[in-house]
XYZ file of N, CA and C in Angstrom:
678
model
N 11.293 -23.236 -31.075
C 10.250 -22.775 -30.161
C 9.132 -22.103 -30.959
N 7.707 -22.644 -30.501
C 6.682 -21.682 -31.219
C 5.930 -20.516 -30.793
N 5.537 -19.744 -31.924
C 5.024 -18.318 -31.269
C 4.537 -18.698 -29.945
N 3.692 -19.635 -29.812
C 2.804 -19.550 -28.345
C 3.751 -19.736 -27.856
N 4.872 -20.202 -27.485
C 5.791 -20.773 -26.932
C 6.460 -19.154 -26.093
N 7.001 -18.970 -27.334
C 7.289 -17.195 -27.040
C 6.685 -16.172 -26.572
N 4.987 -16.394 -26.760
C 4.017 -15.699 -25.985
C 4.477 -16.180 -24.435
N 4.175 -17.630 -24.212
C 4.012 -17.753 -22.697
C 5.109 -17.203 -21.559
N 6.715 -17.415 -22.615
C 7.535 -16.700 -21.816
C 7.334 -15.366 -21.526
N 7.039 -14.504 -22.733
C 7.147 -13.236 -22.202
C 6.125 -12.897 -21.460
N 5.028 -13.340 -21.784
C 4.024 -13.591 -20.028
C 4.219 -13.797 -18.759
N 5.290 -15.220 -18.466
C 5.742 -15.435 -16.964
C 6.722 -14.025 -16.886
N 7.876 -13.695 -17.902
C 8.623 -12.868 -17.686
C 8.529 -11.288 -16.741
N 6.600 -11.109 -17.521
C 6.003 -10.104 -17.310
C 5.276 -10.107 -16.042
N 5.100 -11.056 -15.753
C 4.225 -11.170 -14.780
C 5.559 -11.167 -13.475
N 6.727 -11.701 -13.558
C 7.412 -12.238 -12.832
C 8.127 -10.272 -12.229
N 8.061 -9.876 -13.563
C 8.195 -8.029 -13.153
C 7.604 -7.339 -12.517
N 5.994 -7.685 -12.682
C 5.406 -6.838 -11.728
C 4.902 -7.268 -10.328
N 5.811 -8.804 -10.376
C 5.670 -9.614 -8.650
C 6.888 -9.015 -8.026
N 7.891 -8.547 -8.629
C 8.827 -7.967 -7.864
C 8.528 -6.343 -7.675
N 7.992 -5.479 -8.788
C 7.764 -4.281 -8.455
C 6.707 -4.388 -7.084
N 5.812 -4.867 -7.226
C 4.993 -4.662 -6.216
C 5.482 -5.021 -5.064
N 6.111 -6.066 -4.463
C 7.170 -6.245 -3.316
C 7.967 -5.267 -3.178
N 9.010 -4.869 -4.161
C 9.581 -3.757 -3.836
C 9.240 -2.076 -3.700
N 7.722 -2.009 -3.932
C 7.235 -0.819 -3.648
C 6.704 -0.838 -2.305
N 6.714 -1.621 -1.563
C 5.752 -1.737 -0.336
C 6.862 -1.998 0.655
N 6.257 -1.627 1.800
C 7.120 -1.624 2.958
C 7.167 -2.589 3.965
N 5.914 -3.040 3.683
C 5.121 -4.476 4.047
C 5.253 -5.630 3.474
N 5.015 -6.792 4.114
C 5.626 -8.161 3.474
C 4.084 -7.620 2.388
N 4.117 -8.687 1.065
C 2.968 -8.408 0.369
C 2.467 -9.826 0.412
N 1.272 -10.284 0.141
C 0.886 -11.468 0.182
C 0.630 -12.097 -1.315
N 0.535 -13.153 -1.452
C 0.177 -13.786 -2.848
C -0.728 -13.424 -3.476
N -2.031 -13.208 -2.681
C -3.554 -13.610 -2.761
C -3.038 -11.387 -3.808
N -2.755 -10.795 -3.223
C -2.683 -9.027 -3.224
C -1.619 -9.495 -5.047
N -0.532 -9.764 -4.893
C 0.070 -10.125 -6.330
C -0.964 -10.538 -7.178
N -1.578 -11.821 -7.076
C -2.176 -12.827 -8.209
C -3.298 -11.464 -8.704
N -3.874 -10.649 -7.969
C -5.330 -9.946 -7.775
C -4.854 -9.170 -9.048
N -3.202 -8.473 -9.084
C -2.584 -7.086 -9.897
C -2.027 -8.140 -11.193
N -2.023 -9.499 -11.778
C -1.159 -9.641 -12.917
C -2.279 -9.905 -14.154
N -2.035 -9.739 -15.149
C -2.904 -9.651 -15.897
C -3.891 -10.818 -16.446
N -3.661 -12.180 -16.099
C -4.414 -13.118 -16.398
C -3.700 -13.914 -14.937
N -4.130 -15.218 -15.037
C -3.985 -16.489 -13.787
C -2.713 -16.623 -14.215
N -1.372 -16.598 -12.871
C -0.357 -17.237 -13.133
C -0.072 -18.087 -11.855
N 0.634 -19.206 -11.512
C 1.035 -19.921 -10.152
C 2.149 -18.917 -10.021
N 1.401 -18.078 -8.768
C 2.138 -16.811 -8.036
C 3.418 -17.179 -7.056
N 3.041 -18.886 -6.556
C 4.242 -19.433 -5.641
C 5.491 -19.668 -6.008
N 4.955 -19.862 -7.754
C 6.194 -20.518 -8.968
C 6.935 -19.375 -9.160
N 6.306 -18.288 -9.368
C 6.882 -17.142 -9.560
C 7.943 -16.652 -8.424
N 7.359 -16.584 -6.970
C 7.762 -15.944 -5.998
C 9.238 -16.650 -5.855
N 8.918 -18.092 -6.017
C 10.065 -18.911 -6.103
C 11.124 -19.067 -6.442
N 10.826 -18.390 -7.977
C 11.862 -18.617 -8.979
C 12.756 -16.887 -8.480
N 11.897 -15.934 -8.158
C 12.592 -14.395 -7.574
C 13.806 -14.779 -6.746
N 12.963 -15.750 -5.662
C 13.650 -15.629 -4.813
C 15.084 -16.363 -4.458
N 15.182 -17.367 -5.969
C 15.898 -17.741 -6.220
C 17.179 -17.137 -6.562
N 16.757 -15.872 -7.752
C 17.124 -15.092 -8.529
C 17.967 -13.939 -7.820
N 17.805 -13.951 -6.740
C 18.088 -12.682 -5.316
C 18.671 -13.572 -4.098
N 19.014 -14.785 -4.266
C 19.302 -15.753 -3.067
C 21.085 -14.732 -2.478
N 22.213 -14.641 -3.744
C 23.377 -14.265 -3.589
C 23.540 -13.230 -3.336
N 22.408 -11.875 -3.551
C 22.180 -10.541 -4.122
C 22.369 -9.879 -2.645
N 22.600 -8.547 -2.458
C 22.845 -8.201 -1.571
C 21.594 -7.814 -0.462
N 20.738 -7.980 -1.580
C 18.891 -8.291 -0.873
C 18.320 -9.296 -0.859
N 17.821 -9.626 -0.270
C 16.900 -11.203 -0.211
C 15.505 -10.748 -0.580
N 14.877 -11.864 -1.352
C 13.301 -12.276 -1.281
C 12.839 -12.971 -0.239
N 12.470 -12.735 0.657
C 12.025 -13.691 1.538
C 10.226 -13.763 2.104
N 9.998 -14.742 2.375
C 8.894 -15.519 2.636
C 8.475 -14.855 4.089
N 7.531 -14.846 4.358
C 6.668 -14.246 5.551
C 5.413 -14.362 6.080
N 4.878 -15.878 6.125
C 3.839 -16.136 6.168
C 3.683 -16.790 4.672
N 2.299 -16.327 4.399
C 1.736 -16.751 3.147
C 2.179 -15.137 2.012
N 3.111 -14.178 2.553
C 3.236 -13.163 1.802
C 5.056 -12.655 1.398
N 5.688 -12.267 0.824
C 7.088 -11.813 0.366
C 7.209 -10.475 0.805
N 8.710 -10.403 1.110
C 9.166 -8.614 1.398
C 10.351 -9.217 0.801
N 11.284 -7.839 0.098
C 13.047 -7.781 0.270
C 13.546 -7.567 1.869
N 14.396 -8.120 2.035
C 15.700 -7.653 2.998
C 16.550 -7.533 2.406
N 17.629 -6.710 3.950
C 19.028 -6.750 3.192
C 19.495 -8.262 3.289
N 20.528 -9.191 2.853
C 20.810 -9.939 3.304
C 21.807 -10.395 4.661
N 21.517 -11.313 5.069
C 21.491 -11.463 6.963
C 22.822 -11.422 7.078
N 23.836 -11.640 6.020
C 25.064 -11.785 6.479
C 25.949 -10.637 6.343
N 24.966 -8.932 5.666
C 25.508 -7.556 5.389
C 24.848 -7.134 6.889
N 24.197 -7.464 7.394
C 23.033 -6.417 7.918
C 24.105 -5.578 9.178
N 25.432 -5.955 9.326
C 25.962 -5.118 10.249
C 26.485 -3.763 9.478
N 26.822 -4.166 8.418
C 27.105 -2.395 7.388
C 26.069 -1.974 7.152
N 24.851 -2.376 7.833
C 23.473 -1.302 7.785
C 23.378 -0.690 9.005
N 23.430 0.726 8.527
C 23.338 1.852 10.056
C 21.767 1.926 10.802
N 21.951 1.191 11.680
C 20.104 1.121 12.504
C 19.982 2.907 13.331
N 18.843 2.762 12.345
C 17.419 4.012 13.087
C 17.839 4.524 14.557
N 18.860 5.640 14.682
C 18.830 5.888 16.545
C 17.412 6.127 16.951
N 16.437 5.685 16.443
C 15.144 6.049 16.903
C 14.374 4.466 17.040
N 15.545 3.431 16.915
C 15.672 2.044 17.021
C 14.532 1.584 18.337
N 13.418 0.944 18.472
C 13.150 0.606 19.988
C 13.999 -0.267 20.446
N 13.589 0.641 22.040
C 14.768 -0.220 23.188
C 14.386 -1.578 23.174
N 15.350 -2.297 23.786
C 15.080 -3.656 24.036
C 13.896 -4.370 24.979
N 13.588 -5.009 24.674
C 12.060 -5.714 25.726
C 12.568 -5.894 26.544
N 11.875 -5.905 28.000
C 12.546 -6.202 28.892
C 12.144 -7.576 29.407
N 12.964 -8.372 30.347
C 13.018 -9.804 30.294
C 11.170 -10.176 30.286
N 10.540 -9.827 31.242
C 8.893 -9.845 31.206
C 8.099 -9.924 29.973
N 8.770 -8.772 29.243
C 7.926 -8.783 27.567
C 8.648 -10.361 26.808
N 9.525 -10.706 27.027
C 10.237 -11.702 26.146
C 9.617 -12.574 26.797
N 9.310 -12.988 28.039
C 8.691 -13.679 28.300
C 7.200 -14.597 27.314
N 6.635 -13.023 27.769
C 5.424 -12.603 27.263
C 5.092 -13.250 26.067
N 5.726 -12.843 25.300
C 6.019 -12.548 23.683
C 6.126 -13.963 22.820
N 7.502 -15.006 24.465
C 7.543 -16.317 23.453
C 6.290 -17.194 24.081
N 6.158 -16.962 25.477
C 4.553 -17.834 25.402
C 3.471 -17.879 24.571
N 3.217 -16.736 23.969
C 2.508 -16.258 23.039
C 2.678 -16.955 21.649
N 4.161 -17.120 21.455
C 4.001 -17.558 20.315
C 4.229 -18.795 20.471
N 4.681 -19.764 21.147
C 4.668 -20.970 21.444
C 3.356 -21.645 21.838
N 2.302 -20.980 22.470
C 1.143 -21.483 22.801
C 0.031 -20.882 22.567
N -0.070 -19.493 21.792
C -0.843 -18.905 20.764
C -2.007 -20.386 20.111
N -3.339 -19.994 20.559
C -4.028 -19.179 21.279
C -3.743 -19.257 23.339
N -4.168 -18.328 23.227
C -3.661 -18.193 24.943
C -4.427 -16.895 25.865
N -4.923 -17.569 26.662
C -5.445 -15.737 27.234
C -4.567 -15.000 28.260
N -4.563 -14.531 29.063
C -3.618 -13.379 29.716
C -3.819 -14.606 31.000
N -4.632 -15.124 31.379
C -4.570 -15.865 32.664
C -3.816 -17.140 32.041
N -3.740 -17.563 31.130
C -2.674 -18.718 30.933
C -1.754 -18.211 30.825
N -1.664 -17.427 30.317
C 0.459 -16.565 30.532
C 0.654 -16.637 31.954
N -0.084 -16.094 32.499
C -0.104 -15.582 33.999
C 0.619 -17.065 35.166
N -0.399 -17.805 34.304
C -0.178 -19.430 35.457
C 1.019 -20.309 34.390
N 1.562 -19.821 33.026
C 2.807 -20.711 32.824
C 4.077 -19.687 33.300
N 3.786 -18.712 33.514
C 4.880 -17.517 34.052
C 5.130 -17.676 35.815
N 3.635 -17.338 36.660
C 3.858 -17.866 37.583
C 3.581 -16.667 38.164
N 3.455 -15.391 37.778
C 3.487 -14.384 38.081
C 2.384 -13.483 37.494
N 2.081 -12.312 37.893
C 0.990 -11.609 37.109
C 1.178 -10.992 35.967
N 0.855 -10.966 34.721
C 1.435 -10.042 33.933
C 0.739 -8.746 33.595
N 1.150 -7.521 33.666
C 1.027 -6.264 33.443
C 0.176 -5.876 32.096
N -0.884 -5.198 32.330
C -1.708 -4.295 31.169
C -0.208 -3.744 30.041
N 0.552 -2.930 30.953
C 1.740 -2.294 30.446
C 2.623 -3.242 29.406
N 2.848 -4.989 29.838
C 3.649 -5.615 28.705
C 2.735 -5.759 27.417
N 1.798 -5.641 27.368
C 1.462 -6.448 26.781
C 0.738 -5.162 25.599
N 1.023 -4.251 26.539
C 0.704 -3.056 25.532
C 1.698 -3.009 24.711
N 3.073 -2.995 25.700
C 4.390 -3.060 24.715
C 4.496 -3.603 23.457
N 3.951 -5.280 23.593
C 4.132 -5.902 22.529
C 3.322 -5.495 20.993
N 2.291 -4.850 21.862
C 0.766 -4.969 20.801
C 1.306 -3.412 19.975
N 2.078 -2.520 20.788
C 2.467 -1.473 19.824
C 3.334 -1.524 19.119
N 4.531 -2.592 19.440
C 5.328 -3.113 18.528
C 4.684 -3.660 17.318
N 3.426 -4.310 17.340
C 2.751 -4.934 15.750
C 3.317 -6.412 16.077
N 3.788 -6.690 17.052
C 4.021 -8.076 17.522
C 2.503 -8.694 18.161
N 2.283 -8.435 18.851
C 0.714 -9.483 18.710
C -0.389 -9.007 18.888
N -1.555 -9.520 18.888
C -2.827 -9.246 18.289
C -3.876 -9.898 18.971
N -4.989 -9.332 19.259
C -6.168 -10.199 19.358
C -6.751 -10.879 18.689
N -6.600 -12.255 18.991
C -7.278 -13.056 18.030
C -9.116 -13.280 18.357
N -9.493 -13.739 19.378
C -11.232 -13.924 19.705
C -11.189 -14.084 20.815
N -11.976 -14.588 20.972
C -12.768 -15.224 22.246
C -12.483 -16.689 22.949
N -12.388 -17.013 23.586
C -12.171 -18.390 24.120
C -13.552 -18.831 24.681
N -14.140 -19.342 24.450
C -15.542 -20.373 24.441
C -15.503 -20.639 25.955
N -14.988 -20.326 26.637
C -15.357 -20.732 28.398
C -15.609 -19.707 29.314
N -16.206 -19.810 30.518
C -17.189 -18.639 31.177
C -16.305 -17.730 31.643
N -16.483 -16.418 31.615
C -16.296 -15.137 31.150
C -15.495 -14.554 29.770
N -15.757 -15.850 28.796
C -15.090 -15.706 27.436
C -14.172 -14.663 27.502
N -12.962 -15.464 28.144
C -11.657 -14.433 27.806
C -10.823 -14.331 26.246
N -10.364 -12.870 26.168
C -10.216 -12.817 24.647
C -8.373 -13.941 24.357
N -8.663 -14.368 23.457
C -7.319 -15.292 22.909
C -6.095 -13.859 22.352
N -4.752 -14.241 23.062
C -3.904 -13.990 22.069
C -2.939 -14.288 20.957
N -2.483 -13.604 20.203
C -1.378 -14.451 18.776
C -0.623 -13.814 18.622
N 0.164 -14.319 17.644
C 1.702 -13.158 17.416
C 0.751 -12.606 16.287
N 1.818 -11.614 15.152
C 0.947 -11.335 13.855
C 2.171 -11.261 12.969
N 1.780 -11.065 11.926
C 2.784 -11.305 10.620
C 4.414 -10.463 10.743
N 4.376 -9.354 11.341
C 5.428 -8.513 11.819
C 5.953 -8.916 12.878
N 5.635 -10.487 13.182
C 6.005 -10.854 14.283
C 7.024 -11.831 13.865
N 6.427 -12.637 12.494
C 7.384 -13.527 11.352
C 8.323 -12.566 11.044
N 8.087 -11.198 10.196
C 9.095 -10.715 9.596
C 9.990 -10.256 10.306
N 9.811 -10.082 11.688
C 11.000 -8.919 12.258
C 12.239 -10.158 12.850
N 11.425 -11.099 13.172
C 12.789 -12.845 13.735
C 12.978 -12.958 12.639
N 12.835 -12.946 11.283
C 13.108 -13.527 10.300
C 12.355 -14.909 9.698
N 11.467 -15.298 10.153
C 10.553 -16.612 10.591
C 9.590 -16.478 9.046
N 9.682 -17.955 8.443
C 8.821 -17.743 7.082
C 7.364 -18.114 7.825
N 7.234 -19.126 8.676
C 6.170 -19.546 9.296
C 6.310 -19.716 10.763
N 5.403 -19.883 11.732
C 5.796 -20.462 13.063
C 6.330 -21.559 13.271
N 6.302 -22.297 12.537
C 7.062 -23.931 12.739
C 8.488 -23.926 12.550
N 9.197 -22.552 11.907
C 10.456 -21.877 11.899
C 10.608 -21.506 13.462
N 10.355 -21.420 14.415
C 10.697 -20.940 15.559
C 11.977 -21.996 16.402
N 12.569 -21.727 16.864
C 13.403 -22.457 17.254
C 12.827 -23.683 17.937
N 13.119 -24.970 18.473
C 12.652 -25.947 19.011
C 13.591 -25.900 20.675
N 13.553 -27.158 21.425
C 14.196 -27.762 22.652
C 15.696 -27.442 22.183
N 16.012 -28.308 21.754
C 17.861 -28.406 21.321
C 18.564 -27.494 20.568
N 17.508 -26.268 19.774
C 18.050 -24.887 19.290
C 18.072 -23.938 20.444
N 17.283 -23.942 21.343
C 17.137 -23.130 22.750
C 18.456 -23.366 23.227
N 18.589 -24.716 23.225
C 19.772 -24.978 24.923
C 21.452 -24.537 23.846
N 21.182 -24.906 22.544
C 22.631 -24.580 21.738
C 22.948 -23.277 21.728
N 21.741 -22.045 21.493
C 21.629 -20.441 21.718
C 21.972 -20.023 23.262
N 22.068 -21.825 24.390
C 22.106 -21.028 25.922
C 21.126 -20.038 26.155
N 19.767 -20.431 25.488
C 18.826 -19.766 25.851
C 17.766 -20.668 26.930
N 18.333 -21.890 27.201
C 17.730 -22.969 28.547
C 18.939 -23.355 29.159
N 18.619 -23.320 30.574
C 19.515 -23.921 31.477
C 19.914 -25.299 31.118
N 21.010 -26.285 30.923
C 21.454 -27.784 30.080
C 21.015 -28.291 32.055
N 20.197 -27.612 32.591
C 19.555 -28.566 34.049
C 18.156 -28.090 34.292
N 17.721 -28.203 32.833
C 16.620 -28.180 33.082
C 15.272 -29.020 33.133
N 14.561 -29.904 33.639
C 13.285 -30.659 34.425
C 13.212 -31.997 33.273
N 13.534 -32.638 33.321
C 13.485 -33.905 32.509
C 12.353 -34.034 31.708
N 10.942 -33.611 32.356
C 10.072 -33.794 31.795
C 9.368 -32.393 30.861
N 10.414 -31.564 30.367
C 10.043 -29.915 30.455
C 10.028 -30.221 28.546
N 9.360 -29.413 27.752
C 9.569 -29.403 26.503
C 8.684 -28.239 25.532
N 9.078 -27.758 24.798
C 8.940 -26.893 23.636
C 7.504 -27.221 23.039
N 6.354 -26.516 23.470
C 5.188 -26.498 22.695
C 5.681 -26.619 20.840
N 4.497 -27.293 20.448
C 4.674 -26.959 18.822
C 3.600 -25.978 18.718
N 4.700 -24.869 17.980
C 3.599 -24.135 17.404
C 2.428 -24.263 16.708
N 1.250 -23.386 16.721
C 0.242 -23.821 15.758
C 1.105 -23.119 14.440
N -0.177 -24.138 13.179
C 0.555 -23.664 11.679
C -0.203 -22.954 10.874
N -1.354 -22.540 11.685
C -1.983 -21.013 11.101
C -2.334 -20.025 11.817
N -3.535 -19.007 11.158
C -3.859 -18.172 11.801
C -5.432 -18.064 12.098
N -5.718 -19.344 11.675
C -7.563 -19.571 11.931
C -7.926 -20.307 13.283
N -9.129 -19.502 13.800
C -9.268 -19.608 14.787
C -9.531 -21.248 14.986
N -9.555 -21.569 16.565
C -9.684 -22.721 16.646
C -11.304 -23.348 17.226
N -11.194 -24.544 17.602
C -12.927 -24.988 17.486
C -13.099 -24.275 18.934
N -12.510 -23.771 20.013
C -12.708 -23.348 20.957
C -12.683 -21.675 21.346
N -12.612 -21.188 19.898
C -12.734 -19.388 19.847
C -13.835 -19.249 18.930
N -14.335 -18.363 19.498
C -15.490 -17.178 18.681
C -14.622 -15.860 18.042
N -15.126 -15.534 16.721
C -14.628 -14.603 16.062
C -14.576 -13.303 17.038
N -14.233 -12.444 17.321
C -14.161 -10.747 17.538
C -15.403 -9.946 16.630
N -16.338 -9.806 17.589
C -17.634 -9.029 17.260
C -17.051 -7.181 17.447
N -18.381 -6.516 16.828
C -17.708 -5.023 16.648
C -17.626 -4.745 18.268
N -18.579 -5.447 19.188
C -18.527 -4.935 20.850
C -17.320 -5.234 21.373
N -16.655 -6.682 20.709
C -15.585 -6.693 21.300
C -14.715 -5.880 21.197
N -14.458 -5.586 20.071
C -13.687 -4.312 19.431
C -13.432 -2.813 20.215
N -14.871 -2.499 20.131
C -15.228 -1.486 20.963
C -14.446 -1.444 22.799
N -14.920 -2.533 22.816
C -14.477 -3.028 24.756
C -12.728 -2.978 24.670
N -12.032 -3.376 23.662
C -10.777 -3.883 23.616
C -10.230 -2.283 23.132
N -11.162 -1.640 22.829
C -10.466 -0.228 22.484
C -10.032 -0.399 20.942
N -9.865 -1.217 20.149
C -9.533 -0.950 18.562
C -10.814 -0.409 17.977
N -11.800 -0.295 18.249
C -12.503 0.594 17.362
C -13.270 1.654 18.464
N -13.795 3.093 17.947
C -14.212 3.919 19.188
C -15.499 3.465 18.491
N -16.567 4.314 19.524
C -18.178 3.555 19.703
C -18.593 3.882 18.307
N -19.899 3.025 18.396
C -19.804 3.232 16.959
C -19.814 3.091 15.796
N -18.529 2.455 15.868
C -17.949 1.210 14.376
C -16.720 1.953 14.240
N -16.324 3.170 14.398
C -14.991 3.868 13.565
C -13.993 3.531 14.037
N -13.325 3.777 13.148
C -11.727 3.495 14.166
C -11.456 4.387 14.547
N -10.484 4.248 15.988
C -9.787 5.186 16.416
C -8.825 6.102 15.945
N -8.649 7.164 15.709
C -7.316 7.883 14.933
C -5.681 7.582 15.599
């Protein structure tokens, strides 16, 4: 092997150290784009993340994927010898789950399309639920008259199901095996595909600072709220 040879390893080596310190200092999934920004020259950050997460597959923590960004877990098959937070939130109640998978099954969506695939009205109150959980988010505007705002899940919405992307979400025949669909249910009934990003679509307008303002995430102004 030649010096350069020996240079380049201890480069990936190095670089491959401070893709795990920085994951493991944060509490938050971290993203690629936030790694590549901290290593000291250009490395393929995916190759890296890859090879970690390889490296931690048996380990009693996982590397895992979260979008386009990495966090540790414990691994899924300890997580009952982990003592949960009595300060744990309660469970959603059937309305928010509702809520929550329309959302992510048909994300973008405004509150009147929940409303008419539910059948029922849905509450200021669920939807607050969800949005303080860090489960979903305003995405924009919907391009039709009284431009109602679109909703989405958000990244804490991947990490907390365990979900690397939305196309990880369960399908038709994972529902009815979980007995999470009635096996009599409408012949013609079926499982939206999720969308596979987070960019808006040709039928939303971005979130202006008024919207902001109106939606309550920022007070007048420009500032944020405390």
């Amino acid at each position: 092997m030649t010096e350069d040879s020996d240079d380049e390893v201890r480069a990936e080596s190095e670089a491959e150290r401070i893709a795990e310190a920085l994951v493991f200092a944060s509490a938050q999934p971290v993203s690629e784009s936030f790694i590549a920004d901290r290593l000291p020259r250009a490395f393929n950050v995916r190759a890296i993340m890859l090879r970690l997460k390889e490296q931690y597959a048996h380990r009693g923590v996982n590397l895992v994927q979260v979008d386009d960004a990495w966090a540790f877990r414990t691994a899924a098959d300890l997580s009952f010898v982990i003592r949960r937070d009595e300060n744990e939130a309660k469970k959603l109640s059937r309305a928010a789950l509702e809520v929550l998978a329309i959302i992510a099954y048909h994300q973008p969506v405004t509150r009147a399309e929940i409303e008419d695939i539910r059948g029922v009205q849905t509450s200021r109150g669920t939807l607050d639920v969800l949005m303080e959980a860090g489960w979903v988010r305003f995405r924009g505007r919907r391009r039709t008259p009284g431009r109602p705002v679109t909703l989405g899940t958000t990244r804490d919405f991947l990490d907390h199901f365990g979900l690397e992307e939305l196309r990880d979400l369960p399908g038709l025949e994972e529902l009815k095996g979980a007995g999470l669909l009635s096996g009599r249910i409408p012949a013609n009934f079926n499982v939206p595909s999720p969308m596979m990003n987070d960019e808006l679509t040709e039928d939303e307008d971005p979130l202006t600072q008024l919207d902001l303002e109106e939606l309550g995430l920022l007070a007048p102004g420009g500032g944020s709220e405390d």
